[in-house]
Amino acid sequence: MFEALLSWSGLASTFALVPLFYVASWGVKELRYRVAAGKAGCATPAKYWHKDPFLGLDLFIKRITDMQAGDSLATDRILLDTYGKTVLTNNWGVKQYVTMDSANMQTILATQVDKFGNAPLNHKMCEAFLGDGIITMDGHAWKRSRQLLNPVFTRAQVSELSSFEVHVGKMMSKIPRDGSMVDMQPLCKMLFLDSSTEFIFGKSANTLSSEADNSVARRLSTLFDESLQTMFKRFMLGRFRFLLGEKQWLQTCAEVHSIIDGFIDEEVQAQKSAKSTSTDSDIPYNYVLLKELVKETDDKRFIRNELMNVYFPARDTAGILTSNIIFMLARHPDVWNKLREEVLSIGDQKLTFELLKSLKYVHAVISETLRLQSPIGGSWKTCLSPCILPHGGGASGQDPILLEPGDEVRMSFTPMHTDPEIWGNDSEEFHPERFLGMKQSWNFIPFMGGRRICPAQQNVLTDVCYVLVRLAREFKAVERRDETLAYVDAIVFTRESKNGAKVAFVPAK
Ligand code: HEM
């Protein structure tokens, strides 16, 4: 009995030592950090006071609660309102800086870009699904991917409008002409799903088609969605992602991979037989990413990874942006009228890349929607080697701070895009005119900036502009058919409207 008590008390005191040990090692780390920061001429960063200082669970719970309430941006907004434009938080035991400071973002994305990477976070969370590709890799591997992909995006941008029209035509035919309500969010997502699967794999998911479709391309898009949902939860849970279990997810990943491998084999065969019967110049050339990659390399694993890495960001983004614009236009008839006036001023001219680019007000409407309701609200990076960020320290938050390898940075674009110090007192209002004549700057980076800027930026702007022109030519008004005025959000990597974009269109004729 006595021995048992002894061993129990021994065990109890050992457990009591654990937090003590943790606090002591935290104290040593903090002291070492302060000495290093002082030597580098840096101040102490503004720090979020966690109720759970070990794992930062309180902030995690707040994020989940805000997401469930349909205001995923609230957490960062409150953090930054309370602590300034850069604040240090604890993300599952890892130091995570949240910033809405444009000078800090410019440092991370451009001037000190080699000191930050995507791979430490993205590779761990996504590798089983996405493999090694442009999203999950840094350094030489990333550079190789980027060099292969850039020209494909550039060429596709000026040459694919007629293939895009096939999908747009199908979407237009689904919009009621009798003033009844239509939810444009699913329709816009289908439009871009169909066109992006065609651009990436050479096979459209054909979701806008009225006929029943059991094609593998359709199956691929369903499986891809399932995998993304799990991958998002893995991101949220950080080092505790093992709690989710992996078996089911890995099975779905394997099925996605085998469908894409099938597409690749088919294309390799097609190119071989085409080569045996004709010269390259005889092959009808359209810019399908799979075809371009098969021409460049016979490494099938590499091709599959790149296709996955492009399909991931392409999946919903442009569709959500388009439906967000319609959501805003239905709430601002004056903006719709102005946009339509500009569209009608070009008459029935054939829509080319150059003509679309010249529509300044339409582009201002796109930018203003990206500023307020972007499908991508930020970006995460990991510090790879010690780096000084210009702001975030001292009482004013304007002194430089030191970041160390392993620290994470969460760049929060939307709070920066609505910062009254940059955009004025009407920063929360929808006012596209503010973009007319505005020069590019680090204060507005919905497609990010620096060498990892979204390679599809121009393609997205051209396609979205195209859809808006088609709508403005065919309809004279778009009316809100939604009980709620505000944008309530829902997130699985991309941020979309929980209530869709319920509107009614009034035909021009
Ligand atoms: C509204 C539409 C879109 C927005 C706002 C957007 C925004 C972004 C942003 C912010 C990043 C940087 C992500 C990061 O490093 O954390 C990015 C990267 C990327 N985006 Fe987009 N994107 C859009 C559509 C697309 C589409 C349609 C595609 C493909 C067809 C695409 C392909 C990519 C790729 C491949 C990268 C990785 C670039 C790299 O790391 O070098 N994006 N995008």
Coordinates of C-alpha atoms and ligand atoms in Angstrom, one line a residue:
M1 CA 0.0 0.0 0.0
F2 CA 2.7 2.4 1.1
E3 CA 4.8 1.5 -2.0
A4 CA 1.8 2.0 -4.2
L5 CA 1.3 5.5 -2.7
L6 CA 4.9 6.2 -3.3
S7 CA 4.8 5.2 -6.9
W8 CA 1.5 7.2 -7.4
S9 CA 3.0 10.3 -5.8
G10 CA 6.2 9.8 -7.9
L11 CA 4.1 9.6 -11.0
A12 CA 2.1 12.6 -10.0
S13 CA 5.2 14.7 -9.3
T14 CA 6.7 13.6 -12.6
F15 CA 3.5 14.9 -14.4
A16 CA 3.7 18.1 -12.4
L17 CA 7.2 18.6 -13.8
V18 CA 6.0 18.5 -17.4
P19 CA 4.4 22.0 -17.5
L20 CA 7.3 23.2 -15.4
F21 CA 9.8 21.8 -17.9
Y22 CA 7.7 23.3 -20.8
V23 CA 7.7 26.8 -19.2
A24 CA 11.4 26.6 -18.5
S25 CA 12.3 25.6 -22.1
W26 CA 9.9 28.2 -23.4
G27 CA 11.7 30.8 -21.2
V28 CA 15.1 29.8 -22.5
K29 CA 13.8 30.0 -26.1
E30 CA 12.2 33.4 -25.6
L31 CA 15.4 34.7 -24.0
R32 CA 17.5 33.4 -26.8
Y33 CA 15.1 34.9 -29.3
R34 CA 15.2 38.3 -27.6
V35 CA 19.0 38.4 -27.6
A36 CA 19.1 37.5 -31.3
A37 CA 16.4 40.1 -32.1
G38 CA 18.2 42.8 -30.1
K39 CA 21.5 42.0 -31.9
A40 CA 19.7 42.3 -35.3
G41 CA 18.3 45.7 -34.2
C42 CA 14.7 44.3 -34.0
A43 CA 11.9 45.0 -31.5
T44 CA 9.6 42.6 -29.7
P45 CA 6.6 41.7 -31.9
A46 CA 3.1 42.5 -30.8
K47 CA 1.8 39.3 -29.3
Y48 CA -1.7 37.7 -29.0
W49 CA -2.4 36.7 -25.4
H50 CA -3.6 33.2 -25.7
K51 CA -5.8 31.5 -23.0
D52 CA -4.0 28.3 -24.1
P53 CA -0.3 29.3 -24.4
F54 CA 0.8 25.8 -25.2
L55 CA -1.1 25.0 -28.5
G56 CA -3.1 28.2 -29.1
L57 CA -6.4 26.2 -29.0
D58 CA -8.4 29.2 -28.0
L59 CA -7.6 31.0 -31.3
F60 CA -8.2 27.7 -33.3
I61 CA -11.7 27.5 -31.7
K62 CA -12.4 31.1 -32.5
R63 CA -11.5 30.5 -36.1
I64 CA -13.8 27.5 -36.4
T65 CA -16.6 29.4 -34.6
D66 CA -16.2 32.4 -37.0
M67 CA -16.2 30.1 -40.0
Q68 CA -19.4 28.3 -38.8
A69 CA -21.0 31.7 -38.3
G70 CA -20.3 32.6 -42.0
D71 CA -17.7 35.2 -41.2
S72 CA -14.3 33.5 -41.7
L73 CA -12.5 36.9 -41.9
A74 CA -13.6 38.0 -38.5
T75 CA -10.8 36.3 -36.6
D76 CA -8.0 38.1 -38.5
R77 CA -9.9 41.3 -38.5
I78 CA -10.3 41.4 -34.7
L79 CA -6.7 40.3 -34.2
L80 CA -5.4 43.0 -36.4
D81 CA -7.8 45.7 -35.0
T82 CA -6.7 44.9 -31.5
Y83 CA -3.0 44.3 -32.0
G84 CA -2.0 46.3 -35.1
K85 CA -1.1 45.2 -38.7
T86 CA 1.2 42.3 -37.6
V87 CA 0.7 40.1 -34.6
L88 CA 2.4 36.9 -33.3
T89 CA 0.1 34.0 -32.5
N90 CA 0.5 30.3 -31.6
N91 CA -0.7 27.8 -34.2
W92 CA -0.6 24.3 -32.7
G93 CA 2.6 25.1 -30.9
V94 CA 4.3 26.9 -33.9
K95 CA 4.9 30.6 -34.0
Q96 CA 2.6 32.1 -36.6
Y97 CA 2.7 35.8 -37.6
V98 CA -0.5 37.1 -39.0
T99 CA 0.1 40.2 -41.1
M100 CA -1.9 42.7 -43.2
D101 CA 1.1 45.0 -43.7
S102 CA 1.9 45.5 -47.3
A103 CA 5.6 46.3 -46.7
N104 CA 5.9 43.0 -44.8
M105 CA 4.2 41.1 -47.7
Q106 CA 6.5 42.8 -50.2
T107 CA 9.5 41.6 -48.2
I108 CA 8.2 38.0 -48.0
L109 CA 7.1 37.8 -51.6
A110 CA 9.7 39.8 -53.4
T111 CA 12.8 41.4 -51.7
Q112 CA 13.5 38.4 -49.4
V113 CA 11.6 35.8 -51.3
D114 CA 14.3 33.1 -51.0
K115 CA 13.9 33.1 -47.2
F116 CA 10.3 31.9 -47.4
G117 CA 8.8 28.7 -48.8
N118 CA 5.5 26.9 -49.5
A119 CA 6.9 23.4 -49.2
P120 CA 7.2 23.0 -45.4
L121 CA 3.5 23.5 -45.0
N122 CA 2.0 22.4 -48.4
H123 CA 4.1 19.4 -48.9
K124 CA 3.3 17.9 -45.5
M125 CA -0.4 18.5 -45.9
C126 CA -1.0 17.8 -49.6
E127 CA 1.8 15.6 -50.9
A128 CA -0.2 12.4 -50.8
F129 CA -2.9 14.0 -53.0
L130 CA -1.1 16.6 -55.1
G131 CA 2.4 15.1 -55.3
D132 CA 5.5 17.2 -56.0
G133 CA 4.4 20.1 -58.2
I134 CA 4.2 23.9 -58.5
I135 CA 2.0 24.3 -55.3
T136 CA 3.9 21.9 -53.0
M137 CA 7.5 22.6 -54.0
D138 CA 10.2 25.3 -53.6
G139 CA 13.6 25.9 -55.2
H140 CA 14.7 24.2 -58.4
A141 CA 11.7 21.8 -58.5
W142 CA 9.3 24.8 -58.3
K143 CA 11.3 26.7 -61.0
R144 CA 11.1 23.8 -63.4
S145 CA 7.3 23.6 -63.0
R146 CA 6.9 27.3 -63.4
Q147 CA 9.0 27.5 -66.5
L148 CA 6.9 24.7 -68.1
L149 CA 3.6 26.2 -67.1
N150 CA 4.1 29.9 -67.8
P151 CA 4.1 29.7 -71.6
V152 CA 1.0 27.5 -71.7
F153 CA -1.0 30.1 -69.7
T154 CA 0.4 32.9 -71.8
R155 CA -0.6 31.3 -75.1
A156 CA -4.0 30.0 -73.9
Q157 CA -4.9 33.6 -72.8
V158 CA -5.0 35.0 -76.3
S159 CA -6.3 32.0 -78.2
E160 CA -9.0 30.1 -76.3
L161 CA -12.0 32.4 -76.3
S162 CA -13.9 30.5 -79.0
S163 CA -13.6 27.2 -77.0
F164 CA -14.7 29.1 -73.9
E165 CA -17.8 30.4 -75.7
V166 CA -19.1 26.9 -76.1
H167 CA -19.3 26.6 -72.3
V168 CA -20.6 30.2 -71.8
G169 CA -23.3 29.5 -74.4
K170 CA -24.5 26.5 -72.3
M171 CA -24.6 28.6 -69.1
M172 CA -26.5 31.4 -70.8
S173 CA -29.1 29.0 -72.0
K174 CA -29.8 28.0 -68.4
I175 CA -30.7 31.5 -67.2
P176 CA -34.4 32.0 -67.1
R177 CA -35.8 34.8 -69.3
D178 CA -39.1 35.2 -67.5
G179 CA -37.8 37.0 -64.4
S180 CA -37.7 33.9 -62.2
M181 CA -35.0 33.4 -59.7
V182 CA -31.7 31.7 -60.6
D183 CA -28.8 30.9 -58.3
M184 CA -25.8 31.9 -60.4
Q185 CA -23.1 30.5 -58.0
P186 CA -23.6 26.8 -59.0
L187 CA -23.9 27.8 -62.7
C188 CA -20.7 29.9 -62.6
K189 CA -18.9 27.1 -60.8
M190 CA -20.1 24.6 -63.5
L191 CA -19.0 26.9 -66.3
F192 CA -15.4 27.2 -65.0
L193 CA -15.3 23.5 -64.0
D194 CA -16.2 22.5 -67.5
S195 CA -13.8 24.9 -69.2
S196 CA -10.9 24.3 -66.7
T197 CA -11.1 20.5 -67.0
E198 CA -11.0 20.9 -70.8
F199 CA -8.0 23.2 -70.6
I200 CA -6.1 21.0 -68.1
F201 CA -7.1 17.4 -69.1
G202 CA -8.5 17.9 -72.6
K203 CA -11.8 16.5 -71.3
S204 CA -14.6 18.6 -70.0
A205 CA -16.5 17.5 -66.9
N206 CA -19.5 18.6 -68.9
T207 CA -21.6 19.6 -65.8
L208 CA -23.6 22.1 -67.8
S209 CA -24.7 19.5 -70.2
S210 CA -28.4 18.5 -69.8
E211 CA -27.7 14.9 -70.7
A212 CA -26.8 12.3 -68.0
D213 CA -23.1 12.0 -68.0
N214 CA -21.2 9.1 -66.5
S215 CA -17.9 10.1 -67.9
V216 CA -14.7 9.7 -65.9
A217 CA -14.1 13.5 -66.1
R218 CA -17.3 14.0 -64.1
R219 CA -16.3 11.3 -61.7
L220 CA -12.9 12.9 -61.3
S221 CA -14.4 16.2 -60.3
T222 CA -16.6 14.6 -57.6
L223 CA -13.6 12.6 -56.2
F224 CA -11.5 15.7 -56.3
D225 CA -14.0 17.6 -54.2
E226 CA -14.1 14.8 -51.6
S227 CA -10.3 14.8 -51.3
L228 CA -10.2 18.6 -51.0
Q229 CA -12.5 18.6 -48.0
T230 CA -10.2 16.2 -46.1
M231 CA -7.1 18.1 -47.2
F232 CA -8.7 21.3 -45.8
K233 CA -9.3 19.6 -42.5
R234 CA -5.7 18.5 -42.4
F235 CA -4.6 22.0 -42.9
M236 CA -6.8 23.2 -40.1
L237 CA -5.6 20.5 -37.7
G238 CA -1.9 21.1 -38.4
R239 CA 0.3 18.6 -36.5
F240 CA -2.8 16.9 -35.1
R241 CA -4.1 15.9 -38.6
F242 CA -3.4 12.3 -37.7
L243 CA -6.6 12.5 -35.7
L244 CA -8.6 12.4 -39.0
G245 CA -7.2 9.0 -40.0
E246 CA -5.9 8.6 -43.6
K247 CA -7.2 5.4 -45.0
Q248 CA -10.3 6.6 -46.8
W249 CA -8.6 9.7 -48.0
L250 CA -5.6 7.8 -49.4
Q251 CA -8.0 5.5 -51.3
T252 CA -9.8 8.5 -52.9
C253 CA -6.4 10.0 -53.8
A254 CA -5.4 6.7 -55.4
E255 CA -8.6 6.7 -57.5
V256 CA -8.1 10.3 -58.6
H257 CA -4.5 9.4 -59.6
S258 CA -5.6 6.4 -61.6
I259 CA -8.1 8.4 -63.6
I260 CA -5.5 11.0 -64.5
D261 CA -3.0 8.4 -65.3
G262 CA -5.5 7.0 -67.8
F263 CA -5.8 10.4 -69.4
I264 CA -2.0 10.6 -69.7
D265 CA -1.7 7.2 -71.3
E266 CA -4.4 8.0 -73.8
E267 CA -2.6 11.3 -74.7
V268 CA 0.8 9.6 -75.0
Q269 CA -0.7 7.1 -77.4
A270 CA -2.5 9.8 -79.4
Q271 CA 0.7 11.8 -79.8
K272 CA 2.7 8.7 -80.8
S273 CA 0.2 7.7 -83.5
A274 CA -0.2 11.3 -84.7
K275 CA 3.6 11.5 -85.0
S276 CA 3.8 8.3 -87.1
T277 CA 1.2 9.5 -89.6
S278 CA 1.8 13.3 -89.8
T279 CA 4.2 16.1 -88.9
D280 CA 3.6 18.2 -85.8
S281 CA 2.3 21.1 -87.8
D282 CA -0.6 19.0 -89.1
I283 CA -1.9 18.4 -85.6
P284 CA -4.8 20.7 -84.7
Y285 CA -3.3 22.9 -82.0
N286 CA -5.3 23.9 -79.0
Y287 CA -3.7 24.7 -75.6
V288 CA -4.5 21.8 -73.5
L289 CA -2.1 21.5 -70.6
L290 CA -1.9 17.7 -70.7
K291 CA -0.9 17.8 -74.4
E292 CA 1.7 20.5 -73.8
L293 CA 3.3 18.5 -70.9
V294 CA 3.3 15.3 -72.9
K295 CA 5.3 17.1 -75.6
E296 CA 7.8 18.3 -73.0
T297 CA 8.5 15.1 -71.0
D298 CA 7.7 11.4 -70.8
D299 CA 7.9 11.4 -67.0
K300 CA 4.3 10.4 -66.3
R301 CA 4.5 11.0 -62.5
F302 CA 5.7 14.5 -63.2
I303 CA 2.8 15.2 -65.6
R304 CA 0.2 13.8 -63.2
N305 CA 1.6 16.0 -60.4
E306 CA 1.5 19.1 -62.5
L307 CA -2.0 18.5 -63.7
M308 CA -3.1 18.0 -60.1
N309 CA -1.3 21.1 -58.9
V310 CA -3.0 23.3 -61.5
Y311 CA -6.4 21.7 -61.1
F312 CA -6.3 22.4 -57.4
P313 CA -6.2 26.3 -57.6
A314 CA -8.3 26.2 -60.8
R315 CA -11.1 24.2 -59.4
D316 CA -13.6 26.8 -58.1
T317 CA -11.8 30.2 -58.0
A318 CA -12.8 31.8 -61.2
G319 CA -16.4 30.5 -60.9
I320 CA -16.8 31.9 -57.4
L321 CA -15.3 35.2 -58.5
T322 CA -17.8 35.5 -61.3
S323 CA -20.8 34.7 -59.1
N324 CA -19.5 37.1 -56.4
I325 CA -19.4 39.9 -59.1
I326 CA -23.1 39.1 -60.0
F327 CA -23.9 39.0 -56.2
M328 CA -22.5 42.6 -56.0
L329 CA -24.0 43.9 -59.2
A330 CA -27.5 42.7 -58.1
R331 CA -27.1 44.9 -55.0
H332 CA -25.7 47.9 -57.0
P333 CA -27.9 48.6 -60.0
D334 CA -26.1 51.9 -60.7
V335 CA -22.8 49.9 -61.2
W336 CA -24.6 47.4 -63.4
N337 CA -25.9 50.2 -65.6
K338 CA -22.5 51.8 -65.9
L339 CA -20.9 48.5 -66.8
R340 CA -23.6 47.8 -69.4
E341 CA -23.1 51.2 -70.9
E342 CA -19.4 50.5 -71.5
V343 CA -20.2 47.0 -72.9
L344 CA -22.8 48.4 -75.3
S345 CA -20.4 51.1 -76.4
I346 CA -18.3 48.5 -78.3
G347 CA -21.3 47.3 -80.3
D348 CA -21.4 43.7 -81.6
Q349 CA -17.7 43.5 -82.2
K350 CA -16.1 40.1 -81.9
L351 CA -14.7 39.6 -78.4
T352 CA -10.9 39.4 -78.5
F353 CA -8.3 39.5 -75.8
E354 CA -7.3 43.1 -76.6
L355 CA -10.9 44.3 -76.9
L356 CA -11.8 42.8 -73.5
K357 CA -8.7 44.3 -71.9
S358 CA -9.8 47.8 -73.1
L359 CA -13.0 47.6 -71.0
K360 CA -11.7 49.7 -68.1
Y361 CA -14.9 49.9 -66.1
V362 CA -15.6 46.1 -66.3
H363 CA -12.1 45.5 -65.0
A364 CA -12.7 48.0 -62.2
V365 CA -15.8 46.0 -61.2
I366 CA -13.8 42.8 -61.2
S367 CA -11.0 44.4 -59.0
E368 CA -13.5 45.9 -56.6
T369 CA -15.1 42.5 -56.1
L370 CA -11.7 40.9 -55.6
R371 CA -10.9 43.6 -53.0
L372 CA -14.1 43.0 -50.9
Q373 CA -15.1 39.4 -51.7
S374 CA -12.2 37.4 -53.1
P375 CA -12.3 33.6 -53.3
I376 CA -8.8 33.6 -51.9
G377 CA -8.3 35.7 -48.8
G378 CA -4.6 35.1 -48.1
S379 CA -1.5 33.0 -48.3
W380 CA 0.7 31.0 -45.9
K381 CA 4.5 30.8 -46.0
T382 CA 7.2 29.3 -43.8
C383 CA 10.4 31.1 -42.9
L384 CA 13.4 29.1 -44.2
S385 CA 16.2 31.3 -42.9
P386 CA 16.4 34.3 -40.5
C387 CA 14.7 37.3 -41.9
I388 CA 13.9 40.8 -40.8
L389 CA 10.4 42.1 -41.6
P390 CA 10.2 46.0 -41.7
H391 CA 7.1 46.3 -39.4
G392 CA 5.3 44.6 -36.5
G393 CA 7.5 45.4 -33.4
G394 CA 7.6 47.9 -30.6
A395 CA 4.8 50.0 -29.1
S396 CA 3.9 51.6 -32.5
G397 CA 4.1 48.3 -34.4
Q398 CA 6.3 50.1 -36.9
D399 CA 9.7 48.7 -35.7
P400 CA 11.3 45.8 -37.5
I401 CA 10.9 42.2 -36.2
L402 CA 13.0 39.1 -36.6
L403 CA 11.6 35.9 -38.0
E404 CA 13.4 32.5 -37.5
P405 CA 13.4 29.3 -39.5
G406 CA 10.2 27.3 -38.9
D407 CA 8.1 30.4 -38.1
E408 CA 4.9 30.6 -40.2
V409 CA 3.4 33.7 -41.7
R410 CA -0.2 34.1 -42.6
M411 CA -0.6 37.0 -45.0
S412 CA -4.2 38.2 -44.7
F413 CA -5.1 40.0 -48.0
T414 CA -8.7 41.0 -47.3
P415 CA -8.0 43.0 -44.1
M416 CA -5.3 44.9 -46.1
H417 CA -7.7 45.3 -49.1
T418 CA -10.2 47.0 -46.7
D419 CA -7.8 48.9 -44.5
P420 CA -9.2 52.5 -44.2
E421 CA -5.6 53.9 -44.0
I422 CA -5.1 52.7 -47.6
W423 CA -8.6 52.9 -49.1
G424 CA -10.2 55.7 -47.1
N425 CA -13.3 55.8 -44.9
D426 CA -15.5 54.1 -47.6
S427 CA -13.2 51.1 -47.7
E428 CA -16.0 48.7 -46.9
E429 CA -18.2 50.1 -49.7
F430 CA -18.5 48.7 -53.3
H431 CA -17.2 51.6 -55.4
P432 CA -15.4 50.3 -58.5
E433 CA -14.6 53.9 -59.6
R434 CA -11.7 53.9 -57.1
F435 CA -9.8 51.5 -59.5
L436 CA -10.0 53.8 -62.5
G437 CA -6.5 55.1 -63.3
M438 CA -5.1 53.4 -60.1
K439 CA -1.5 52.2 -60.4
Q440 CA -0.5 48.7 -59.4
S441 CA 0.9 48.4 -55.9
W442 CA 1.5 46.0 -53.0
N443 CA -1.6 47.3 -51.3
F444 CA -3.8 45.3 -53.7
I445 CA -2.6 41.7 -54.4
P446 CA -5.6 39.4 -54.9
F447 CA -3.4 37.2 -57.2
M448 CA -0.5 37.7 -54.9
G449 CA 2.8 39.2 -56.1
G450 CA 6.4 38.4 -56.8
R451 CA 7.7 35.4 -58.7
R452 CA 4.9 33.1 -57.3
I453 CA 2.1 35.3 -58.5
C454 CA -0.8 33.4 -59.9
P455 CA 0.2 32.3 -63.4
A456 CA -3.5 32.3 -64.5
Q457 CA -4.2 35.9 -63.5
Q458 CA -4.6 37.3 -67.1
N459 CA -6.6 34.2 -68.2
V460 CA -9.0 34.6 -65.3
L461 CA -9.5 38.3 -65.9
T462 CA -10.1 37.7 -69.6
D463 CA -12.6 34.9 -69.0
V464 CA -14.5 36.7 -66.3
C465 CA -14.7 39.9 -68.4
Y466 CA -16.0 37.8 -71.3
V467 CA -18.8 36.4 -69.2
L468 CA -19.8 39.8 -67.9
V469 CA -19.9 41.2 -71.5
R470 CA -22.1 38.3 -72.6
L471 CA -24.5 38.9 -69.7
A472 CA -24.6 42.7 -70.3
R473 CA -25.3 42.2 -74.0
E474 CA -28.2 39.9 -73.3
F475 CA -29.8 41.4 -70.2
K476 CA -30.7 44.9 -69.3
A477 CA -30.9 44.4 -65.5
V478 CA -30.0 42.0 -62.8
E479 CA -32.1 42.0 -59.6
R480 CA -31.5 40.6 -56.1
R481 CA -33.7 37.7 -55.2
D482 CA -32.1 37.0 -51.8
E483 CA -33.5 37.6 -48.4
T484 CA -30.1 38.5 -47.0
L485 CA -28.2 41.6 -48.1
A486 CA -24.8 40.7 -46.6
Y487 CA -22.2 38.2 -47.8
V488 CA -22.2 35.1 -45.6
D489 CA -19.2 32.9 -46.4
A490 CA -18.4 29.2 -46.5
I491 CA -14.9 27.9 -46.9
V492 CA -13.1 24.8 -48.2
F493 CA -9.8 26.4 -49.3
T494 CA -11.8 28.9 -51.4
R495 CA -14.2 31.3 -49.9
E496 CA -17.7 31.3 -51.4
S497 CA -21.2 32.6 -50.6
K498 CA -23.1 30.3 -48.3
N499 CA -26.4 31.6 -49.8
G500 CA -25.2 31.5 -53.4
A501 CA -25.9 34.4 -55.7
K502 CA -29.7 34.4 -56.1
V503 CA -30.8 36.8 -58.8
A504 CA -33.2 37.4 -61.7
F505 CA -32.2 38.7 -65.1
V506 CA -34.3 41.0 -67.2
P507 CA -33.8 40.3 -71.0
A508 CA -32.7 43.3 -73.2
K509 CA -35.2 42.3 -75.9
Ligands
HEM1 C1 -10.2 34.3 -59.1 C2 -9.4 33.4 -59.5 C3 -8.0 33.2 -58.8 C4 -7.4 33.9 -57.8 C5 -7.9 35.0 -57.0 C6 -6.1 33.3 -57.7 C7 -5.1 33.7 -56.7 C8 -4.0 33.0 -56.5 C9 -3.1 33.3 -55.4 C10 -3.3 34.3 -54.3 C11 -2.0 32.4 -55.5 C12 -0.8 32.3 -54.5 C13 -1.1 31.2 -53.6 C14 0.1 31.0 -52.6 O1 1.2 30.9 -52.9 O2 -0.3 31.0 -51.4 C15 -2.2 31.6 -56.7 C16 -1.3 30.7 -57.1 C17 -1.6 29.9 -58.2 N1 -2.7 29.9 -59.0 FE1 -4.2 31.2 -58.9 N2 -5.9 32.2 -58.6 C18 -7.1 32.2 -59.3 C19 -7.3 31.3 -60.3 C20 -6.5 30.4 -60.8 C21 -6.7 29.5 -61.9 C22 -8.1 29.4 -62.7 C23 -5.6 28.7 -62.1 C24 -5.3 27.6 -63.1 C25 -6.0 27.4 -64.2 C26 -4.6 29.1 -61.1 C27 -3.4 28.6 -61.0 C28 -2.5 28.9 -60.0 C29 -1.2 28.2 -59.7 C30 -0.7 27.1 -60.6 C31 -0.6 28.8 -58.6 C32 0.7 28.5 -58.0 C33 1.8 29.4 -58.5 C34 3.2 29.2 -57.9 O3 3.3 28.8 -56.7 O4 4.1 29.5 -58.6 N3 -5.2 30.1 -60.4 N4 -3.4 32.0 -57.3

